[in-house]
Coordinates of C-alpha atoms in Angstrom, one line a residue:
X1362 CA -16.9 17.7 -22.8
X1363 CA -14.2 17.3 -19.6
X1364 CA -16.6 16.9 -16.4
X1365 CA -17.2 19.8 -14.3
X1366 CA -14.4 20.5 -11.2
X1367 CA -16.9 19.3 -8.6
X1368 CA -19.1 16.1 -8.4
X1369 CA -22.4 16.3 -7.1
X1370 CA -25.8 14.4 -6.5
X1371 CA -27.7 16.9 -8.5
X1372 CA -25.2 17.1 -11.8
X1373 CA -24.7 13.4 -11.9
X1374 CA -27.6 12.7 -14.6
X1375 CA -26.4 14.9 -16.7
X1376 CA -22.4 13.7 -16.1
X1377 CA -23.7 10.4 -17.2
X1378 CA -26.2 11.2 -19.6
X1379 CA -24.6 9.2 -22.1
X1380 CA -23.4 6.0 -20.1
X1381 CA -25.5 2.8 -19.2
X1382 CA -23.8 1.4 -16.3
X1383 CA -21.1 2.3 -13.6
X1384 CA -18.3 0.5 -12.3
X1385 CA -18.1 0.5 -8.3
X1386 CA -15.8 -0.9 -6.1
X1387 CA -14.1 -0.5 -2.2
X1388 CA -10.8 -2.0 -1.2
X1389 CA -10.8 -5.4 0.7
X1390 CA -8.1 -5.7 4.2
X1391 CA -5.9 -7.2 1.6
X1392 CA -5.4 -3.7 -1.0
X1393 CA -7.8 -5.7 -3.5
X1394 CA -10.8 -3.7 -5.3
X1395 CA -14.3 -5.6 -4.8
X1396 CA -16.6 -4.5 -6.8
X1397 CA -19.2 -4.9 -9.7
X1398 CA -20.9 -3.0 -12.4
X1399 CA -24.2 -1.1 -11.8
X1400 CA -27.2 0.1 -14.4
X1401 CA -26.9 4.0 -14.3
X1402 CA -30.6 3.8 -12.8
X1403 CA -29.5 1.7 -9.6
X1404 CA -26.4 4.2 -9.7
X1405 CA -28.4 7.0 -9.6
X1406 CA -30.5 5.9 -6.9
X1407 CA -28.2 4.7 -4.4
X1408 CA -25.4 7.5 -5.4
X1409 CA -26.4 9.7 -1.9
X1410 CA -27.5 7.5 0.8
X1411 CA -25.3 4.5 -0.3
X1412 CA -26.3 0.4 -0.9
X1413 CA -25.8 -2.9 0.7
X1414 CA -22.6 -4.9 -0.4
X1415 CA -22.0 -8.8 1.2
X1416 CA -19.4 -8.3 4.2
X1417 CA -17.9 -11.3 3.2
X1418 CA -15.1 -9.8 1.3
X1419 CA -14.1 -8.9 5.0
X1420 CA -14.3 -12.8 5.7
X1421 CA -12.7 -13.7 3.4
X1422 CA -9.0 -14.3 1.7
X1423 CA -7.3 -13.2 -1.5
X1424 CA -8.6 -16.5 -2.9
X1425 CA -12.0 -16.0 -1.0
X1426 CA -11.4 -19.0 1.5
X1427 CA -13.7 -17.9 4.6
X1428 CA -11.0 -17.7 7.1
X1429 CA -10.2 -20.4 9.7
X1430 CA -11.8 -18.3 12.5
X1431 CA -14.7 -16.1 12.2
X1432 CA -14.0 -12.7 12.9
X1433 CA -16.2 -9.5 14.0
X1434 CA -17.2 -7.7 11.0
X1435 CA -18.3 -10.9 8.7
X1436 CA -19.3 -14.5 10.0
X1437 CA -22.4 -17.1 10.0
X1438 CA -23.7 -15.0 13.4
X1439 CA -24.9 -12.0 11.9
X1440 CA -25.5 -14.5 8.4
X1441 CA -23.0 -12.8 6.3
X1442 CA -25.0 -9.3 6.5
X1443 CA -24.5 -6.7 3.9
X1444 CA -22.6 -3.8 4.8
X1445 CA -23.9 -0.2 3.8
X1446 CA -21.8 1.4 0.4
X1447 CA -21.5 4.5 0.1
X1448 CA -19.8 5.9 -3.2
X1449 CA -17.2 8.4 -3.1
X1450 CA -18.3 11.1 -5.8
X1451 CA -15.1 12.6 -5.7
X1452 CA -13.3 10.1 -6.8
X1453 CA -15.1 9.9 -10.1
X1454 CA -13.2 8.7 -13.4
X1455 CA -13.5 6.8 -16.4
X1456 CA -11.7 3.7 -17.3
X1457 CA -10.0 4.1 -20.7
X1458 CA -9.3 0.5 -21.3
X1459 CA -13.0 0.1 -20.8
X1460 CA -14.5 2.2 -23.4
X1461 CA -14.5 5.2 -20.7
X1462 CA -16.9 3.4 -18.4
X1463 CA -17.5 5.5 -15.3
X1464 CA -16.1 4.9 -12.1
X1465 CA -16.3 5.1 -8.1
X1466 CA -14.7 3.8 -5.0
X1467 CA -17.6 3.4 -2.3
X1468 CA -16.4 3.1 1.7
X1469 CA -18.3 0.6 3.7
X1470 CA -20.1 1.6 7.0
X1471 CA -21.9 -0.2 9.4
X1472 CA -25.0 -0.4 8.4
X1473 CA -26.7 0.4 12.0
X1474 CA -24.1 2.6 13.1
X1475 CA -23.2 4.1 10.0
X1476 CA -19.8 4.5 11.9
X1477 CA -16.6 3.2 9.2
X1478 CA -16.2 -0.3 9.6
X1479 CA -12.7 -1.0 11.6
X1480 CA -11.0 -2.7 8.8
X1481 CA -12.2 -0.9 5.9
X1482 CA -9.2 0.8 4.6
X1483 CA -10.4 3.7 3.3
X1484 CA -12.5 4.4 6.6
X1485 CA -9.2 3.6 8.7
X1486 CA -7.0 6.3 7.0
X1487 CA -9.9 9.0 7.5
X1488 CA -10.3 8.5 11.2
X1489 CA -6.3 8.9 11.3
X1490 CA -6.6 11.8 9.1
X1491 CA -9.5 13.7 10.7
X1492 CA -6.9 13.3 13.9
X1493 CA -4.8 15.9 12.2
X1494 CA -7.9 18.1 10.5
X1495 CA -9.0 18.6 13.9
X1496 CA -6.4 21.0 14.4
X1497 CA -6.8 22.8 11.1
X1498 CA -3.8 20.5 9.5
X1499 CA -3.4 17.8 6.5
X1500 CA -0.8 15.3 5.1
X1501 CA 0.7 14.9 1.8
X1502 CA 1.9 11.8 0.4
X1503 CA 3.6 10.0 -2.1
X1504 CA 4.4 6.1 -3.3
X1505 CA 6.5 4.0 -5.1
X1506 CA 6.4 0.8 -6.3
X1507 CA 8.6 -2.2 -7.9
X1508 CA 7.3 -5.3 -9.6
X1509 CA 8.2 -8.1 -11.4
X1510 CA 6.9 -8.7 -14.9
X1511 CA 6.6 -12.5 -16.6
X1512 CA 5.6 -12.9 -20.6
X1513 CA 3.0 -15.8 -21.0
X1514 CA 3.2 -17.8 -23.5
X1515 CA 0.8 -16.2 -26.5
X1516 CA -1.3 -19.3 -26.9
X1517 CA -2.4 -19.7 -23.2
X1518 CA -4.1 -17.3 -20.7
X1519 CA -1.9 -16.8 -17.7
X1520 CA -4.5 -18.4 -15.5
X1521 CA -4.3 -22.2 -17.6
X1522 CA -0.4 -21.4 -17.4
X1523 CA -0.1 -20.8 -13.9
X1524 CA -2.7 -23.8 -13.1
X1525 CA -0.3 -26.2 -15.4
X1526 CA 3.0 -25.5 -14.7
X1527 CA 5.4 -23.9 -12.0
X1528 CA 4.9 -20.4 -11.8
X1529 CA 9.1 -20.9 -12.3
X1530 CA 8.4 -22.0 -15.7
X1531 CA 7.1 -17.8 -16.6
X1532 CA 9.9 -16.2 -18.0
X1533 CA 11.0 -12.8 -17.2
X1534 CA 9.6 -9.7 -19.7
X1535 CA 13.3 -8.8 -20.1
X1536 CA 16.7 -10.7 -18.9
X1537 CA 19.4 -9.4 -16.9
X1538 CA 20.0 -6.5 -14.5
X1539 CA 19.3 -3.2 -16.2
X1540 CA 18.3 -0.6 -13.6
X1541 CA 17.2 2.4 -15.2
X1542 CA 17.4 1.6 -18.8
X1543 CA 16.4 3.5 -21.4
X1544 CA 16.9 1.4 -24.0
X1545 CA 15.3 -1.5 -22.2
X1546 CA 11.7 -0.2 -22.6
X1547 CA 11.8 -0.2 -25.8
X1548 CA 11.6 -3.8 -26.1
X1549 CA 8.0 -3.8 -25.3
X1550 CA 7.4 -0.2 -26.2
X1551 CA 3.6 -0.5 -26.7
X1552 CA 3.2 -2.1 -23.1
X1553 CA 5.5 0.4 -21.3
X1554 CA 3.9 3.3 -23.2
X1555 CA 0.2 2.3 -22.6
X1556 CA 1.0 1.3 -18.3
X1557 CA 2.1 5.3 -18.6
X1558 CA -0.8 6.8 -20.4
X1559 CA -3.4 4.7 -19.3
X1560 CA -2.3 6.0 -15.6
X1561 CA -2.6 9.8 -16.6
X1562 CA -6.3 8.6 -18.3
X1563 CA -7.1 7.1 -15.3
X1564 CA -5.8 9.7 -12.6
X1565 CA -3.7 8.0 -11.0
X1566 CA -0.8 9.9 -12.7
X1567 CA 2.8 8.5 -12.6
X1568 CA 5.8 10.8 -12.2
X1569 CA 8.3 8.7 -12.7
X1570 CA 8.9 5.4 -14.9
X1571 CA 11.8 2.9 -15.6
X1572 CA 13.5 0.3 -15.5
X1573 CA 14.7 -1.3 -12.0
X1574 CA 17.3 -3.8 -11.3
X1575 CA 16.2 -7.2 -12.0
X1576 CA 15.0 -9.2 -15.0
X1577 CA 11.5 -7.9 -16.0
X1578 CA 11.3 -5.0 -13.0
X1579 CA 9.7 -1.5 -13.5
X1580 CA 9.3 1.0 -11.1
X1581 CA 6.4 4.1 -10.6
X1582 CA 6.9 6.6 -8.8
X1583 CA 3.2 8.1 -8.6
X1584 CA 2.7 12.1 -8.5
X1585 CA 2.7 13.4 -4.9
X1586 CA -0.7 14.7 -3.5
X1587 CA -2.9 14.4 -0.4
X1588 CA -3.2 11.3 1.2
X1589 CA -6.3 10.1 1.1
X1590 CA -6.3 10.5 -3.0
X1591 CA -2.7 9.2 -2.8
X1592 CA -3.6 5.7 -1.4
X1593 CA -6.6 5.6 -3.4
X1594 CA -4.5 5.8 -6.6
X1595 CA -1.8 3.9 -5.1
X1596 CA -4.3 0.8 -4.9
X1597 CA -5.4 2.0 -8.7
X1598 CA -2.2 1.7 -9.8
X1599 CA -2.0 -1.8 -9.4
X1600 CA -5.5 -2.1 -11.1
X1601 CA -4.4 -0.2 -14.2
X1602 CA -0.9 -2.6 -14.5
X1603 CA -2.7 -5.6 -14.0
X1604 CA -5.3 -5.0 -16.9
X1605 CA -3.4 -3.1 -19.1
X1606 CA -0.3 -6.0 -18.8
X1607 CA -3.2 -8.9 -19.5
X1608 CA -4.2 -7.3 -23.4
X1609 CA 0.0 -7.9 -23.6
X1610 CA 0.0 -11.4 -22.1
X1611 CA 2.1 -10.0 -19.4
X1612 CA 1.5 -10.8 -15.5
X1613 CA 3.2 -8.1 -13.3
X1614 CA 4.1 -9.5 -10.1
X1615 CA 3.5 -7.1 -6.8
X1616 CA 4.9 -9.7 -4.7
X1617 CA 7.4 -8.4 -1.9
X1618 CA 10.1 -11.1 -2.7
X1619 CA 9.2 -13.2 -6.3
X1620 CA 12.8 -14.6 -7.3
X1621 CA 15.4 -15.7 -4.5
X1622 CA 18.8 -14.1 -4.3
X1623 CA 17.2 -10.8 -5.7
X1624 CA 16.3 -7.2 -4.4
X1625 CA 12.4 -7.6 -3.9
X1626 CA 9.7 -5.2 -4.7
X1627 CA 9.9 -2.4 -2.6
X1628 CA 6.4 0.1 -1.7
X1629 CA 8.3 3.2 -0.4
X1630 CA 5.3 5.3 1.1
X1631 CA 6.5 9.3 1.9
X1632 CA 4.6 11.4 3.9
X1633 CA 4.6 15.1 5.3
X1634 CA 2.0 17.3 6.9
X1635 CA 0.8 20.9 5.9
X1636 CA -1.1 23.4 7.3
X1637 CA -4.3 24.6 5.8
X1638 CA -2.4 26.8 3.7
X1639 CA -0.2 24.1 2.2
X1640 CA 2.7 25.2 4.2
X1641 CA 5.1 22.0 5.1
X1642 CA 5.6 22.1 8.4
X1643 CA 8.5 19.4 8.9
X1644 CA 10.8 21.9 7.7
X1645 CA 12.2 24.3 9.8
X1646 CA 12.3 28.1 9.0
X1647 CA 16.0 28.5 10.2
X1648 CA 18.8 25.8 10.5
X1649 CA 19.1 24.6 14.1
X1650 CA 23.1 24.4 15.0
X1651 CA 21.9 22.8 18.6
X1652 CA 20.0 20.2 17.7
X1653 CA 21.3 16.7 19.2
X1654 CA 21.6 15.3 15.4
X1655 CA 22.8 17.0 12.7
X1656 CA 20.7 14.6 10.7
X1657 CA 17.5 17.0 12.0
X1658 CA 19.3 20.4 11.9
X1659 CA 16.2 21.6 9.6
X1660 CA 13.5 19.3 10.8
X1661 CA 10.8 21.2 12.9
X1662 CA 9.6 20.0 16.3
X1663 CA 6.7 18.3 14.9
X1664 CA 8.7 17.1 12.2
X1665 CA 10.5 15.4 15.1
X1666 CA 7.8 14.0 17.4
X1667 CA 6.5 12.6 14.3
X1668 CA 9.6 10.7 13.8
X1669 CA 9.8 9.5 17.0
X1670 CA 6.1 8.4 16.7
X1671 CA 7.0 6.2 13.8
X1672 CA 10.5 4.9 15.6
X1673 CA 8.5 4.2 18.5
X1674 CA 5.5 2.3 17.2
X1675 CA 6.9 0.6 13.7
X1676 CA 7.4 -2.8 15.6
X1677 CA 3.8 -3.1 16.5
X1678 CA 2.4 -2.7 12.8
X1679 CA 4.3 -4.3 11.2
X1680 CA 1.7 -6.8 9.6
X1681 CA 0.0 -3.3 8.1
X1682 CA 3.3 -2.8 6.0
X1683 CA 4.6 -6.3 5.4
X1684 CA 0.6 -8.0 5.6
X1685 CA 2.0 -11.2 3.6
X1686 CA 4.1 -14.5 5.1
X1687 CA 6.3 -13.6 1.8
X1688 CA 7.0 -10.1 2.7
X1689 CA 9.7 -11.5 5.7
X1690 CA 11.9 -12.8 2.7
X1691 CA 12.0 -9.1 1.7
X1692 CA 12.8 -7.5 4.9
X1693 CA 16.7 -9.6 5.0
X1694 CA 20.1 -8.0 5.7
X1695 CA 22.2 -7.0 2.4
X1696 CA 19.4 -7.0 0.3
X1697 CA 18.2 -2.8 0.5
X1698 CA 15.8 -3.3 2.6
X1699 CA 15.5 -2.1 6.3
X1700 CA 15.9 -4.9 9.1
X1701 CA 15.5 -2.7 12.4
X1702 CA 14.0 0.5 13.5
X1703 CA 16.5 2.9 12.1
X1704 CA 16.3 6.2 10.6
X1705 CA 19.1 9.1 8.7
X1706 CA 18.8 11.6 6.6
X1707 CA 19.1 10.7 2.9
X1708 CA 20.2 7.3 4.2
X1709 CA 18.8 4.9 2.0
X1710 CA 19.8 1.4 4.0
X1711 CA 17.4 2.7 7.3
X1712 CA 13.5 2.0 8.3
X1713 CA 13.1 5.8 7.5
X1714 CA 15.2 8.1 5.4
X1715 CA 14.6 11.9 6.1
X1716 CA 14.4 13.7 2.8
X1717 CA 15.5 17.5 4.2
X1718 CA 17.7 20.2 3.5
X1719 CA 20.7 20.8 2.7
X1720 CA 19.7 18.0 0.3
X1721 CA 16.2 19.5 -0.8
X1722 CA 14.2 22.5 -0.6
X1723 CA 12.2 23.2 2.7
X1724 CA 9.0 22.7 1.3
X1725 CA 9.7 19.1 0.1
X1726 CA 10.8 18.2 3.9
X1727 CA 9.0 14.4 4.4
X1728 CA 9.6 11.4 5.6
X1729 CA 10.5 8.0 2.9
X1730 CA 9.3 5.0 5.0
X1731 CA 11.3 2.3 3.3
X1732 CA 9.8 -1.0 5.1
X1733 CA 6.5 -1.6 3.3
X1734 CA 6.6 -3.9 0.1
X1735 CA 4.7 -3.3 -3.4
X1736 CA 1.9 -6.4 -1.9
X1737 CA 0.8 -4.0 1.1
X1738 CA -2.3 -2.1 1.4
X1739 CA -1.7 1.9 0.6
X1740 CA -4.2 2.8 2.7
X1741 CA -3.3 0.8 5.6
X1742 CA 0.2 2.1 5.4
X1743 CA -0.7 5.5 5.3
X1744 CA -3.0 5.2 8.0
X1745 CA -0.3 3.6 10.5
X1746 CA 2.4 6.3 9.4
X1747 CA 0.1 8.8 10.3
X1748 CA -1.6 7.5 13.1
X1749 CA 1.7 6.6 15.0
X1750 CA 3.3 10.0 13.8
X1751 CA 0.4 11.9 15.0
X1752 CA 0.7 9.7 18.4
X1753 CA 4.1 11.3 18.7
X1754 CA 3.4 14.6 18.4
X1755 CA 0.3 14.6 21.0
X1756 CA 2.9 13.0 23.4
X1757 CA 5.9 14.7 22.1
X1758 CA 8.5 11.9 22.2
X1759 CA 11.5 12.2 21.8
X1760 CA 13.5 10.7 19.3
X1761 CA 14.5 7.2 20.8
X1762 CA 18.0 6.1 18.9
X1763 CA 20.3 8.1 17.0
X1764 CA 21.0 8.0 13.3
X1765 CA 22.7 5.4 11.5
X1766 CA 26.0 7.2 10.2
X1767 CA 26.5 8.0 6.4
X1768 CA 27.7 4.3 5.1
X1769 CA 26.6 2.6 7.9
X1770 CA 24.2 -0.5 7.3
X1771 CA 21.9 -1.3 9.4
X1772 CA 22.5 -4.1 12.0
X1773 CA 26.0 -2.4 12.2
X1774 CA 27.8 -1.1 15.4
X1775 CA 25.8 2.6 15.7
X1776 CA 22.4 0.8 15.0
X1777 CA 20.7 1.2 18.3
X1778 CA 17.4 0.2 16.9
X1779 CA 15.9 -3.2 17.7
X1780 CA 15.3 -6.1 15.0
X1781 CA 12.0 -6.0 13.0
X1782 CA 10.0 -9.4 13.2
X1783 CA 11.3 -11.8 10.9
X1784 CA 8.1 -13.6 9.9
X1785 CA 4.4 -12.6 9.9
X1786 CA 4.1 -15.0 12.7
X1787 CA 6.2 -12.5 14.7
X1788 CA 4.8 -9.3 13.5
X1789 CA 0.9 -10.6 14.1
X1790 CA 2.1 -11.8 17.8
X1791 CA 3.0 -8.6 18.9
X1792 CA 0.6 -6.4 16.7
X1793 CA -2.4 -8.6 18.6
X1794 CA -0.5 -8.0 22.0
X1795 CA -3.0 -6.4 24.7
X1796 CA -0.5 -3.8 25.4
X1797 CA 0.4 -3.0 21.5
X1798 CA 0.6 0.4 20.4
X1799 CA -1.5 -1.0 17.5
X1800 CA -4.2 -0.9 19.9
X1801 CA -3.9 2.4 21.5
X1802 CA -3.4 4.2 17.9
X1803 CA -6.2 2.0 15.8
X1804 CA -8.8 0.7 18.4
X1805 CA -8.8 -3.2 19.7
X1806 CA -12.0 -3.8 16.6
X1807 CA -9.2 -2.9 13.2
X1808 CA -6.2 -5.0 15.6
X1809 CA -8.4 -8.3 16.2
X1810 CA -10.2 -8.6 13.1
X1811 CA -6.7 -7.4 10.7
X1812 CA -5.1 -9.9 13.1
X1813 CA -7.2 -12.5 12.6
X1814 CA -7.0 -12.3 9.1
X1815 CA -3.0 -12.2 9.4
X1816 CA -3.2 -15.6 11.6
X1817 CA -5.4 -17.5 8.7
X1818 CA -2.3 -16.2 6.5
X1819 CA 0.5 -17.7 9.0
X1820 CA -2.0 -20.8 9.6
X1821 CA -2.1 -21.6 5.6
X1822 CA 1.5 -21.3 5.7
X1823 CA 2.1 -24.0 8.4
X1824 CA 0.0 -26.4 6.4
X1825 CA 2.1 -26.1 3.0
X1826 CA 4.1 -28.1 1.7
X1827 CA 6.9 -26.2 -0.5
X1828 CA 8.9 -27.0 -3.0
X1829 CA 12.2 -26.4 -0.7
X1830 CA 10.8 -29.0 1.2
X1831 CA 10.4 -31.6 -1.5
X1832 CA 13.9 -30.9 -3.5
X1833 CA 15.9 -31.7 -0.1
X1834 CA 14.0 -34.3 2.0
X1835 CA 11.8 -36.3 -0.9
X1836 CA 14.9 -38.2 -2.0
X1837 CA 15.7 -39.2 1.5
X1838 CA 12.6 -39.4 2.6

């Protein structure tokens, strides 16, 4: 019997009359689920008023190393507290590849406050959010995401691969550049077919699927919906892939830049806002023969001061949409990827392609922001598109830089925008900066702990030792 439309405190006995435990988890700074598996009892009585889960998956890495310096939220001061759980009912669904276990994402709170804590992701996209709902508006949002995929060899798990030889040594799922293939699939059929349904089982439903350019590359495009859900089943997305690949022996790579002298793996995050009706209200009723770009003939005013929002802020954030010292080796001229704050409609080399008419209908007027890679956090991205978007419509700026012409690549001639950072070292500098927009759109407690947790990143980094290094300067050493 399908559930009923609305999850509640009082029917959730009876939704899992038949189940023994429930699978929680909230997203970490870094897009990873944390989470464990509950008895239906414990569920049941901590479903409302929520339960304490260790902060130190907020002081810690992807590979739990505490980081180098304690920050605010989680440290041996306040002993490692717990943080207060909540469980987000609406978000209930099963997991198919887990014989239909049920699942929730919980939100973490401070637990004497019971404020959002400043770097929990799902807590930073509401307070952007509610921003908007204040005025009797929403946002609507879509993703997209490439990855690599490596076979592993059928006698070994790809952990005791990976731990004894060069992750180099993985081969590719397929060979060769074959963007959009349709026969391609077909090679691993079972795998491609089970990534799809699994994703409509799981709601997280993908609209589009195929092949990208690249040996082994796939792309989603997920089904558009509000934002909120949409970043929540962004970061599912990534959960389905990687446990659905791992019955296959596959490992799907979400890393921004895997394989040198490729395209990398691109997070494309759209975004629009609507009224409470649903009504888009980028798109202009009429087309607007003054306007001082052609390229916004049909964008609204807000549509505008949002766009200028974005233009203005994007060098701040940066670390929210390329969180990773790898994602700079993404973000590199010639390589379709945006390098500088730049922006045209249907213009697929810039920072932010307008998606308007004449090329679409009215209602699907949004904004493509093309500088986040598939290993950022959903929710933090959406969060700093809408929060600096917002920011420009309260302060109605005006758009900073004109469009990069039709064929014109960025870096060219007519791009008036400045350089993105190169390297996370960069981007964190002038996130942290006391006069960052950063601050003034996401509050100095999200900037310094995020930031803090970008410098362990950069800090790790400086201490490696790569295998660059050792092929040129080991033999004349």
């Amino acid at each position: 019997m399908a559930p009923p439309t609305e999850v509640t405190v009082e029917n959730l006995p009876e939704i899992l009359k038949d189940d023994l435990g429930v699978k929680l988890a909230g997203i970490d700074a870094d897009g990873q689920l944390r989470g464990k598996l509950v008895s239906k009892k414990k569920f049941l009585s901590i479903a409302k008023s929520g339960f304490g889960f260790c902060s130190v998956i907020f002081g810690w890495d992807q590979h739990d190393q505490t980081y180098f310096r304690e920050l605010g939220i989680s440290n041996k001061e306040n002993g490692y507290r717990d943080l207060l759980a909540i469980p987000d009912l609406s978000s209930f669904r099963r997991i198919p590849w887990e014989d239909n276990v049920p699942f929730f994402l919980v939100s973490f709170y401070d637990p004497d406050t019971t404020e959002p804590i400043s770097a929990c992701p799902r807590g930073l996209l509401k307070v952007q959010l509610d921003k908007l709902k204040k005025q009797g508006y929403g946002a609507m949002a879509g993703a997209e995401f490439e990855f690599f995929q490596f076979k592993t060899p059928a006698s070994e798990s790809p952990a005791v691969f990976l731990r004894d030889n060069p992750a180099q040594a993985l081969p590719p799922l397929t060979e060769g550049m074959f963007g959009y293939s349709v026969t391609r699939p077909f090679q691993n059929k079972d795998y491609y077919y089970d990534i799809f349904n699994s994703c409509a089982k799981f709601k997280c439903d993908i609209e589009g699927w195929h092949t990208e350019s690249g040996p082994g590359v796939y792309e989603a495009a997920l089904e558009f919906g509000e934002i909120a859900e949409m970043a929540d089943r962004a970061t599912l997305f990534k959960y389905v892939v990687k446990c659905v690949a791992a019955k296959y022996d596959i490992i799907p790579c979400f890393m921004a830049k895997p394989k040198q002298g490729l395209p990398g793996n691109s997070g494309h995050t759209h975004v629009s806002i609507v009224d409470k009706d649903g009504k888009n209200l980028f798109a202009r009723e009429t087309k607007d023969s003054d306007a001082k770009y052609t390229d916004i003939e049909y964008l609204s005013d807000i549509g505008r001061h949002f766009l200028a929002g974005i233009l203005e802020g994007l060098p701040d954030i940066m670390p929210m949409l390329a969180p990773n010292v790898n994602s700079y080796k993404r973000l590199v001229e010639n390589f379709w990827a945006p390098v500088t704050v730049s922006w045209g409609l249907e213009h697929r080399a810039a920072s932010i392609r307008i998606i308007a008419p004449p090329t679409s209908k009215p209602g699907a007027t949004r904004f493509e922001v093309r500088v986040p890679g598939a290993d950022a956090n959903s929710s933090y991205i959406m969060a700093a598109i809408l929060g600096l978007g917002w920011r420009g419509v309260e302060k109605k700026l005006e758009i900073p830089i004109p469009p990069l012409g039709k064929g014109e690549d960025v870096g060219g001639a007519g791009d008036g925008g400045v350089r993105l950072a190169r390297n996370l070292r960069e981007a964190t500098e002038r996130f942290m900066r006391k006069d960052s927009i950063a601050r003034e759109v996401f509050g100095d407690d999200f900037v310094d702990h995020y930031g803090g947790t970008r410098e362990h990143e950069i800090r790790l980094w400086d201490e490696a030792v790569t295998d660059w290094e050792l092929k040129r300067y080991i033999e004349t050493a």
